[in-house]
Structures are given as structure tokens and as C-alpha cells.
mmCIF file of C-alpha atoms in Angstrom:
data_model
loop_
_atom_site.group_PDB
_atom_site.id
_atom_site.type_symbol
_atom_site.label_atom_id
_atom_site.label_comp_id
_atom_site.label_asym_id
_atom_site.label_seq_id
_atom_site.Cartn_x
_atom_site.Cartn_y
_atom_site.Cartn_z
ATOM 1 C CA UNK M 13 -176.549 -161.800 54.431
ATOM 2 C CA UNK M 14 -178.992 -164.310 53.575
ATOM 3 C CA UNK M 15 -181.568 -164.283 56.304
ATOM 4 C CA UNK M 16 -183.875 -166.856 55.113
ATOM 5 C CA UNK M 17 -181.066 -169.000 55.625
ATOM 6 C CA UNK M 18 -180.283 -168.460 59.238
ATOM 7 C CA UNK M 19 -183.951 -169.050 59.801
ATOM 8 C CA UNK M 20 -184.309 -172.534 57.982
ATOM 9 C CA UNK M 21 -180.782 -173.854 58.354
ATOM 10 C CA UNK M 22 -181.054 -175.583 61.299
ATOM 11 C CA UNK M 23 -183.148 -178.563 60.198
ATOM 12 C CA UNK M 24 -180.819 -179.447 57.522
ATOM 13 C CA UNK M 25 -179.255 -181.288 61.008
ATOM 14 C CA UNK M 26 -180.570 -184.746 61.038
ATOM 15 C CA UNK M 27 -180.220 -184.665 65.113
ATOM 16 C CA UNK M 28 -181.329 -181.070 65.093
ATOM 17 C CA UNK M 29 -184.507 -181.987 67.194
ATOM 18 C CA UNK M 30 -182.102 -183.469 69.861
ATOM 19 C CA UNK M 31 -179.789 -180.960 69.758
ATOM 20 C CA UNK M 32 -182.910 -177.914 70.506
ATOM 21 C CA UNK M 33 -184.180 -179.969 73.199
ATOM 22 C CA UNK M 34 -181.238 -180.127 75.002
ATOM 23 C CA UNK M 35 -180.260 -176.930 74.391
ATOM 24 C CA UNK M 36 -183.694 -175.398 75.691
ATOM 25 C CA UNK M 37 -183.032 -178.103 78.843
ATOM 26 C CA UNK M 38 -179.904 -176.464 79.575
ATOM 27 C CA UNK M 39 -181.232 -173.145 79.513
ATOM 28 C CA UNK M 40 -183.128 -173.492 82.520
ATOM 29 C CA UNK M 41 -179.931 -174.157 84.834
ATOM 30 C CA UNK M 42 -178.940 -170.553 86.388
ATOM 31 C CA UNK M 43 -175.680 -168.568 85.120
ATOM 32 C CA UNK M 44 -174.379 -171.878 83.575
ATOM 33 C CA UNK M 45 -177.552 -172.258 81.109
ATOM 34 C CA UNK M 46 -176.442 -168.588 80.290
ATOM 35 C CA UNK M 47 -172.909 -169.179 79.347
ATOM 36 C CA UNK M 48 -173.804 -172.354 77.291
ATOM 37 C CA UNK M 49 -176.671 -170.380 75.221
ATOM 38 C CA UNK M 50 -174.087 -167.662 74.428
ATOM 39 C CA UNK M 51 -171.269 -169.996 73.817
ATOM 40 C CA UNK M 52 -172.976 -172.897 71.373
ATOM 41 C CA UNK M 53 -174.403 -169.710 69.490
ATOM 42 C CA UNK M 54 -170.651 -168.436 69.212
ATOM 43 C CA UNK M 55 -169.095 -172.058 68.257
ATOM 44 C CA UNK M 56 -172.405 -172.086 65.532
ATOM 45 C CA UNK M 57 -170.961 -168.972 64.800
ATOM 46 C CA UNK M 58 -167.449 -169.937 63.663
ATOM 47 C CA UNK M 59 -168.884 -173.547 62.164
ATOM 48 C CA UNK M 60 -170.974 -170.987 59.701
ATOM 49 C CA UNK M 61 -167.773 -168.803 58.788
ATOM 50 C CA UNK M 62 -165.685 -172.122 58.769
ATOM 51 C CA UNK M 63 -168.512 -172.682 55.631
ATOM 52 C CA UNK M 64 -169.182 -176.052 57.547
ATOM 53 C CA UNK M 65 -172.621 -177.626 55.651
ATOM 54 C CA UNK M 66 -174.361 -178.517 59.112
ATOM 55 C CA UNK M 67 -172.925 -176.146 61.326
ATOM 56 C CA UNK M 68 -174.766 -176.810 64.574
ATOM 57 C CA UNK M 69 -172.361 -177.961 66.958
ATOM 58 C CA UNK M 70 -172.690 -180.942 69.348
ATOM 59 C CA UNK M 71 -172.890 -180.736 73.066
ATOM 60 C CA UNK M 72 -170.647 -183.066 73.659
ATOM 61 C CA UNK M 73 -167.761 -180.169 73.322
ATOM 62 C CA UNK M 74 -169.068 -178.757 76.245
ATOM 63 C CA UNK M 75 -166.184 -177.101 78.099
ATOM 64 C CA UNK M 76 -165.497 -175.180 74.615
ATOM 65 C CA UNK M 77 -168.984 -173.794 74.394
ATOM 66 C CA UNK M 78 -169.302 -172.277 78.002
ATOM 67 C CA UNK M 79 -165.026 -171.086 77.266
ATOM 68 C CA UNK M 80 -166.696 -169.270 74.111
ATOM 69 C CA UNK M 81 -170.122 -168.085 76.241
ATOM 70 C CA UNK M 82 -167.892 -166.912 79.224
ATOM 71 C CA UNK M 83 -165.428 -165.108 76.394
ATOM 72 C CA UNK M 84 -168.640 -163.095 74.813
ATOM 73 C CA UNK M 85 -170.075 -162.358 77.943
ATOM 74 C CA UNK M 86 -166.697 -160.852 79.568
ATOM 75 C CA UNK M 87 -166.491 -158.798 75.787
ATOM 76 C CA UNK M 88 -170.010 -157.321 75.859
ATOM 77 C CA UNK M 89 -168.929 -155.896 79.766
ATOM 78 C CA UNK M 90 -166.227 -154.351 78.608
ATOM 79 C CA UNK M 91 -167.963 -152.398 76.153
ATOM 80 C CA UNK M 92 -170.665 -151.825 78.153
ATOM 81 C CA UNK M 93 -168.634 -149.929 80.793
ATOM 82 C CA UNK M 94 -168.521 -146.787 79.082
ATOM 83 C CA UNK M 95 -173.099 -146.666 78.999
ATOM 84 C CA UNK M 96 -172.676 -147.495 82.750
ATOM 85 C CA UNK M 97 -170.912 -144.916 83.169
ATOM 86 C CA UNK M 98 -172.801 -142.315 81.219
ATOM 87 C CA UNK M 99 -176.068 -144.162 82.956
ATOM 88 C CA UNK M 100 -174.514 -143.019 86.996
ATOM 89 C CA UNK M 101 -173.571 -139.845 85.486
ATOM 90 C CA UNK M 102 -176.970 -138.452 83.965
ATOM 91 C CA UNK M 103 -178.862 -140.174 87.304
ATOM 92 C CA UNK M 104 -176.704 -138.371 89.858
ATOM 93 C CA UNK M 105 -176.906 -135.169 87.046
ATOM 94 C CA UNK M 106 -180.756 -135.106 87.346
ATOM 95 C CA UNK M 107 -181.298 -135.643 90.913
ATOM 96 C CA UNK M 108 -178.439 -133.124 91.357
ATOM 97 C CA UNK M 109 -180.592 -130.286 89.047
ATOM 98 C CA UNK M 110 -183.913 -131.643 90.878
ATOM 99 C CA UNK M 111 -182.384 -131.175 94.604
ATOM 100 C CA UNK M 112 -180.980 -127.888 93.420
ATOM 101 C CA UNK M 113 -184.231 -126.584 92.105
ATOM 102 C CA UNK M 114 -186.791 -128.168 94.522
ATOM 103 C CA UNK M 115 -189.267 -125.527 95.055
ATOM 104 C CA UNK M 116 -192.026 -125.066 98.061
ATOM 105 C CA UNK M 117 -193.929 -127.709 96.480
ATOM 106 C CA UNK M 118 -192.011 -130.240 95.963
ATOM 107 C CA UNK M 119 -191.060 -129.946 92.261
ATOM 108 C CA UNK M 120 -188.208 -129.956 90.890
ATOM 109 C CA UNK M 121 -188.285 -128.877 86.678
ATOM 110 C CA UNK M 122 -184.541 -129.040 86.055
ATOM 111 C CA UNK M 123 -184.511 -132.399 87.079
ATOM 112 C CA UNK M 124 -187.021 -133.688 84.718
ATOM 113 C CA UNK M 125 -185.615 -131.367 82.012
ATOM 114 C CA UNK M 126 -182.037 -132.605 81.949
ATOM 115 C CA UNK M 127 -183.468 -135.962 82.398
ATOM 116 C CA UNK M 128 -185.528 -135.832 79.127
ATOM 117 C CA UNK M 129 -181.976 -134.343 77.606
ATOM 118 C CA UNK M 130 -179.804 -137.020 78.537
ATOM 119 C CA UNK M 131 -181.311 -139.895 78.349
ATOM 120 C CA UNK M 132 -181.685 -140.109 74.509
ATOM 121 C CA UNK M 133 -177.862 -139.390 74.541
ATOM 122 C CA UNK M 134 -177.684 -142.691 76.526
ATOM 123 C CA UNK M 135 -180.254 -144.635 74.555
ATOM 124 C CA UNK M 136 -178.274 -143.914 71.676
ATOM 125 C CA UNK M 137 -174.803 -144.895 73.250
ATOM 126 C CA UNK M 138 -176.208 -147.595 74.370
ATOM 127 C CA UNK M 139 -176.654 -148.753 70.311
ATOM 128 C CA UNK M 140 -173.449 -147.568 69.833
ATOM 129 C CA UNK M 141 -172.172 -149.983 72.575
ATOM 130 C CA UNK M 142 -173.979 -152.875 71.379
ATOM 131 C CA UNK M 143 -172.471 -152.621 67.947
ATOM 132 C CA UNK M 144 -169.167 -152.355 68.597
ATOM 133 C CA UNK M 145 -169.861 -155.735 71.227
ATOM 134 C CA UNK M 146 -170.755 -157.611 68.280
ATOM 135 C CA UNK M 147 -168.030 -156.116 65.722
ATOM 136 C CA UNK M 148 -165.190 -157.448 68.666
ATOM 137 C CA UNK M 149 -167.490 -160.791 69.064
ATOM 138 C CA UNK M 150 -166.707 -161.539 65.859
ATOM 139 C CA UNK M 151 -162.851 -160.245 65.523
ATOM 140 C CA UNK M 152 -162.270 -162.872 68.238
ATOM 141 C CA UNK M 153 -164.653 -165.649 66.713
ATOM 142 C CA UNK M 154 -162.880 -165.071 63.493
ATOM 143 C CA UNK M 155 -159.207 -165.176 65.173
ATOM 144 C CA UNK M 156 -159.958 -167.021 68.056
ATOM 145 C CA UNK M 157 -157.696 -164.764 69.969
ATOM 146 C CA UNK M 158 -159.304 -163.330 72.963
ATOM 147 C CA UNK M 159 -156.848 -160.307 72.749
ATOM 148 C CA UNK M 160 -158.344 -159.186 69.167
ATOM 149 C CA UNK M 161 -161.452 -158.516 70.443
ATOM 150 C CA UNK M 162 -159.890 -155.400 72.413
ATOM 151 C CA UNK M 163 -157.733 -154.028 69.725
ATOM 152 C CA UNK M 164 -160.288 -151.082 69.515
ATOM 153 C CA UNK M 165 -158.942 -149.279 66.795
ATOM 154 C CA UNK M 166 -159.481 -152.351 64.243
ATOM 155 C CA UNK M 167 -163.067 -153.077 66.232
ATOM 156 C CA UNK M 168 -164.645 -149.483 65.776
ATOM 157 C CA UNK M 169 -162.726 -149.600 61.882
ATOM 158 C CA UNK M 170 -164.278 -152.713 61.220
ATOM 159 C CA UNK M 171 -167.709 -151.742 62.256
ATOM 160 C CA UNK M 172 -167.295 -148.149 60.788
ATOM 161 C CA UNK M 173 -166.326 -149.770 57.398
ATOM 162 C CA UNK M 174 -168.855 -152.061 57.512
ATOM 163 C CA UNK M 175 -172.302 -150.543 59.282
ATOM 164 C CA UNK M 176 -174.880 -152.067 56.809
ATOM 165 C CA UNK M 177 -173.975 -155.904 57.692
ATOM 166 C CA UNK M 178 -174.227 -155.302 61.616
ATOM 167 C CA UNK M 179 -177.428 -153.301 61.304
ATOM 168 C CA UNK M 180 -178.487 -156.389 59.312
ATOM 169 C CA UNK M 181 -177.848 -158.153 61.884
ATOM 170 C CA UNK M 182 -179.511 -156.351 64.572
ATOM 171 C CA UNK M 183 -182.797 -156.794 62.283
ATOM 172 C CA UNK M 184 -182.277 -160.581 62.156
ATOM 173 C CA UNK M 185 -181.611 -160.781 65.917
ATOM 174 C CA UNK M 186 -185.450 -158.790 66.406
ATOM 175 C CA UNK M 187 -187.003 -161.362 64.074
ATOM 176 C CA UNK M 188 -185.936 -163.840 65.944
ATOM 177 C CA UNK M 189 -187.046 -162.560 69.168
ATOM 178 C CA UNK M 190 -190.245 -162.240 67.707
ATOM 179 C CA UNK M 191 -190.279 -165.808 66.955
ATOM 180 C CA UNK M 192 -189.076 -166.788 70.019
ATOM 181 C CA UNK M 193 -192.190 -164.975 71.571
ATOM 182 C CA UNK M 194 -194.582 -167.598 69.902
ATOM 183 C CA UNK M 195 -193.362 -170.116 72.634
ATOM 184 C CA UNK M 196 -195.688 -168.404 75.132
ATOM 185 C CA UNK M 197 -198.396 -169.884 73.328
ATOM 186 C CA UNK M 198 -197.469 -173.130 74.075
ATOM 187 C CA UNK M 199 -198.531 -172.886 77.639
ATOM 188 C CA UNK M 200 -195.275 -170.849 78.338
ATOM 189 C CA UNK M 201 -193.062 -173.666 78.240
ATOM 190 C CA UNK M 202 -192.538 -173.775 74.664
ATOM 191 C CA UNK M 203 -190.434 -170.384 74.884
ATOM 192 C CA UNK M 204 -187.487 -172.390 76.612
ATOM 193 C CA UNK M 205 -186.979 -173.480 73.060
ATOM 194 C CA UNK M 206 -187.963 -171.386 71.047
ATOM 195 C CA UNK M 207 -186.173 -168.883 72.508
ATOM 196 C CA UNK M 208 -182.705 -171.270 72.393
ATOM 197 C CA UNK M 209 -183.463 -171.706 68.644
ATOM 198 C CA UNK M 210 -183.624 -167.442 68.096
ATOM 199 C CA UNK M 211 -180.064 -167.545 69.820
ATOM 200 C CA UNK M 212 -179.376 -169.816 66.576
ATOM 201 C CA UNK M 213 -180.661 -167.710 64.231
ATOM 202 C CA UNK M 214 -178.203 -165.311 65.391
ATOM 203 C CA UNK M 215 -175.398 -167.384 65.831
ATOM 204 C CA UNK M 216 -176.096 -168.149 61.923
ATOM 205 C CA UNK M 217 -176.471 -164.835 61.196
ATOM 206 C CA UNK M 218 -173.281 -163.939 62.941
ATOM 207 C CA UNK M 219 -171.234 -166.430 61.207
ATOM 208 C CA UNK M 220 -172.489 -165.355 58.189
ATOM 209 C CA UNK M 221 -171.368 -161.897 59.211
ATOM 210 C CA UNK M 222 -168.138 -163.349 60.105
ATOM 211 C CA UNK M 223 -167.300 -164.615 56.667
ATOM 212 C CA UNK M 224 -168.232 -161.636 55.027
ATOM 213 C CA UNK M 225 -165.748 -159.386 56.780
ATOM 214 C CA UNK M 226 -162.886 -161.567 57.547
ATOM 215 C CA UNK M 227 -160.881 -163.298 54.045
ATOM 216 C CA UNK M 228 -160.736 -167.157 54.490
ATOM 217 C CA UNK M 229 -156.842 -166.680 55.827
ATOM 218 C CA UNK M 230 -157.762 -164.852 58.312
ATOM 219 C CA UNK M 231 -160.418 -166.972 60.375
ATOM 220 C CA UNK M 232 -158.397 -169.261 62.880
ATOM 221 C CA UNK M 233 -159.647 -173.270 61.181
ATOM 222 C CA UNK M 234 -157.608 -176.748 61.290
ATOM 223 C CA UNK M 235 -156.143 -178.064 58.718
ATOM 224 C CA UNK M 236 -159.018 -179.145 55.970
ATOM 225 C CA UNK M 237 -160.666 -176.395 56.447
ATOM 226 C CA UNK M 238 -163.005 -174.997 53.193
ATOM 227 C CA UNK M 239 -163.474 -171.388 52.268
ATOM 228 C CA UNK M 240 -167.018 -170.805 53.639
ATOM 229 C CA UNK M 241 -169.201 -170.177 50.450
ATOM 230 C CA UNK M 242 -170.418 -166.328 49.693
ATOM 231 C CA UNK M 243 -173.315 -164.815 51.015
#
């Protein structure tokens, strides 16, 4: 994965300046400024695996990007569900052990004990979680089959097989955060953008990600389409 890359790509785009500003606009519009971060990332995505030169897409396609935001976001609940879950379970568990345990004074040990137990079990799932998100992300960027992404056998394979590359791409996505955090400086403001231009750097990223595990055949393009080059 070429990281420098994903950091300088975008401008190679002679209307990249337009293209930021409008995306950092959009950002500020509730739910739908969601859905249209998450799905222009995605379609970069699939424009970086399609081995497209300048692979930011244009907002005119605007019904495809929040389709592809709405898509990712409905993925990353689904495998979410199961930290949720463990989340209810170890806060009903500890103020269970606390009730149970409440002495004279008020304090209850077991509580805080299981507490401190558990919740590095669900830190850790949580990572676990998160991963396997991202591996179906990109099964369904790669097919463009909303289906694939919850074939969970060939999701957890895929990320088993293949562990280095997302970790990689957990490190790019904190770089970018850091950069995004510069935009405070700019009397807050500037963060709108910068922030919509670290959701690039992982969309890049991703793509690149993308290409790596999926052959050419296998990622869903129109006719014309060019092997994406190796990373």
C-alpha cells in the first residue's frame, strides 16, 4: 500500500479545489452530509481499484454516492451488533456484581472488578468488529453486490488471510485524522475540510486495498475498464 500516495493523490485533479470545497459544504448538512462523506469516499474507493488516473469522483453522481454511503453505513451496523451486545451485557454484568455486593458503605468491589475485566474484552472486540466492517466494505465495493458483503465466511477469510493490509489501513486512516485535526487552527472552520479530505485519504487507501485483494475479474467495472496498476 503506498501511503504517500493516498496522501498526495488528490491534487493530481485539476478541479480538486472545487471538488473539497463542496465536499466540506456538504458536510455540514445533518445525516445527509453523513451519507455523502461515506459514500464519495466509497465511489473514490472503487475509481482507485478500477486503476482510474484521477479517481476523485464528481458530485454530480449524487444519488450513487449517498446509495454507496447509506450501503457502508447499514454494513458497519451489522457488524457492530455483536460489540453492542457484549457492551449491554458487561454493563448490566457489573451493576449486577456491584448491587449484589453493595456493602454498609456504599461500595460495591465486584462491580468495579468485573468492570476492569470486561471491558478490555470489549475494547478488543470492538477492533475485531471494525476490521471485519472494512474487509465486507470492500467485498461489496469490489463486487458491487450488497449481498457479498454478508457472506461472512469469505469476509472473516479474507481479512484472516490478509491482516497486514487492513492494519495498514487502520494506520493510514489515524494519519489522516491527525491531519484533519490541523483544521482547528484555522479558526475551527478549516476542519470542515480538512476533515472531508482525511475521508479521501482513506477512500484512496481503501481502493488501494481493494485492488490488492480482489484479481481485476473480480471487481464489478464497465466495459473499458483497465487493470488498476500494482501497489
Amino acid at each position: 500500500m503506498d501511503i504517500g500516495r493516498a496522501f498526495s493523490f488528490v491534487t493530481k485533479d485539476e478541479s480538486w479545489v472545487t471538488k473539497v470545497l463542496l465536499g466540506g459544504l456538504i458536510t455540514l448538512i445533518p445525516i445527509l452530509g453523513t451519507l455523502a462523506t461515506y459514500g464519495y469516499s466509497y465511489k473514490l474507493a472503487r475509481n482507485v481499484a478500477r486503476g482510474q488516473e484521477r479517481p476523485l469522483p464528481d458530485w454530480n453522481e449524487f444519488g450513487d454516492i449517498l446509495t454507496r454511503g447509506l450501503m457502508g453505513i447499514v454494513i458497519q451496523i451489522v457488524y457492530t451488533l455483536p460489540v453492542i451486545l457484549l457492551y449491554f451485557i458487561v454493563i448490566f454484568a457489573t451493576a449486577g456484581a456491584a448491587a449484589a455486593t453493595m456493602d454498609a458503605e456504599g461500595e460495591g468491589g465486584a462491580g468495579a472488578l468485573i468492570g476492569l475485566c470486561l471491558f478490555p474484552l470489549l475494547f478488543l472486540a470492538a477492533i475485531a468488529c471494525g476490521l471485519a466492517a472494512l474487509a465486507a466494505i470492500a467485498r461489496y465495493l469490489a463486487t458491487d453486490e450488497f449481498g457479498e458483503a454478508f457472506k461472512f465466511g469469505e469476509v472473516f477469510a479474507s481479512l484472516r488471510n490478509n491482516i497486514g493490509p487492513f492494519v495498514m489501513l487502520i494506520v493510514t486512516a489515524i494519519a489522516a485524522g491527525i491531519v484533519a485535526s490541523l483544521g482547528i487552527f484555522a479558526c475551527g472552520i478549516g476542519v470542515l475540510f480538512t476533515a472531508f479530505y482525511a475521508q479521501l485519504v482513506i477512500g484512496h487507501a481503501l481502493g488501494q486495498l481493494i485492488a490488492q485483494l480482489y484479481p481485476a475479474r473480480d471487481i464489478q467495472a464497465p466495459l473499458g475498464y483497465t487493470p488498476p496498476p500494482s501497489y
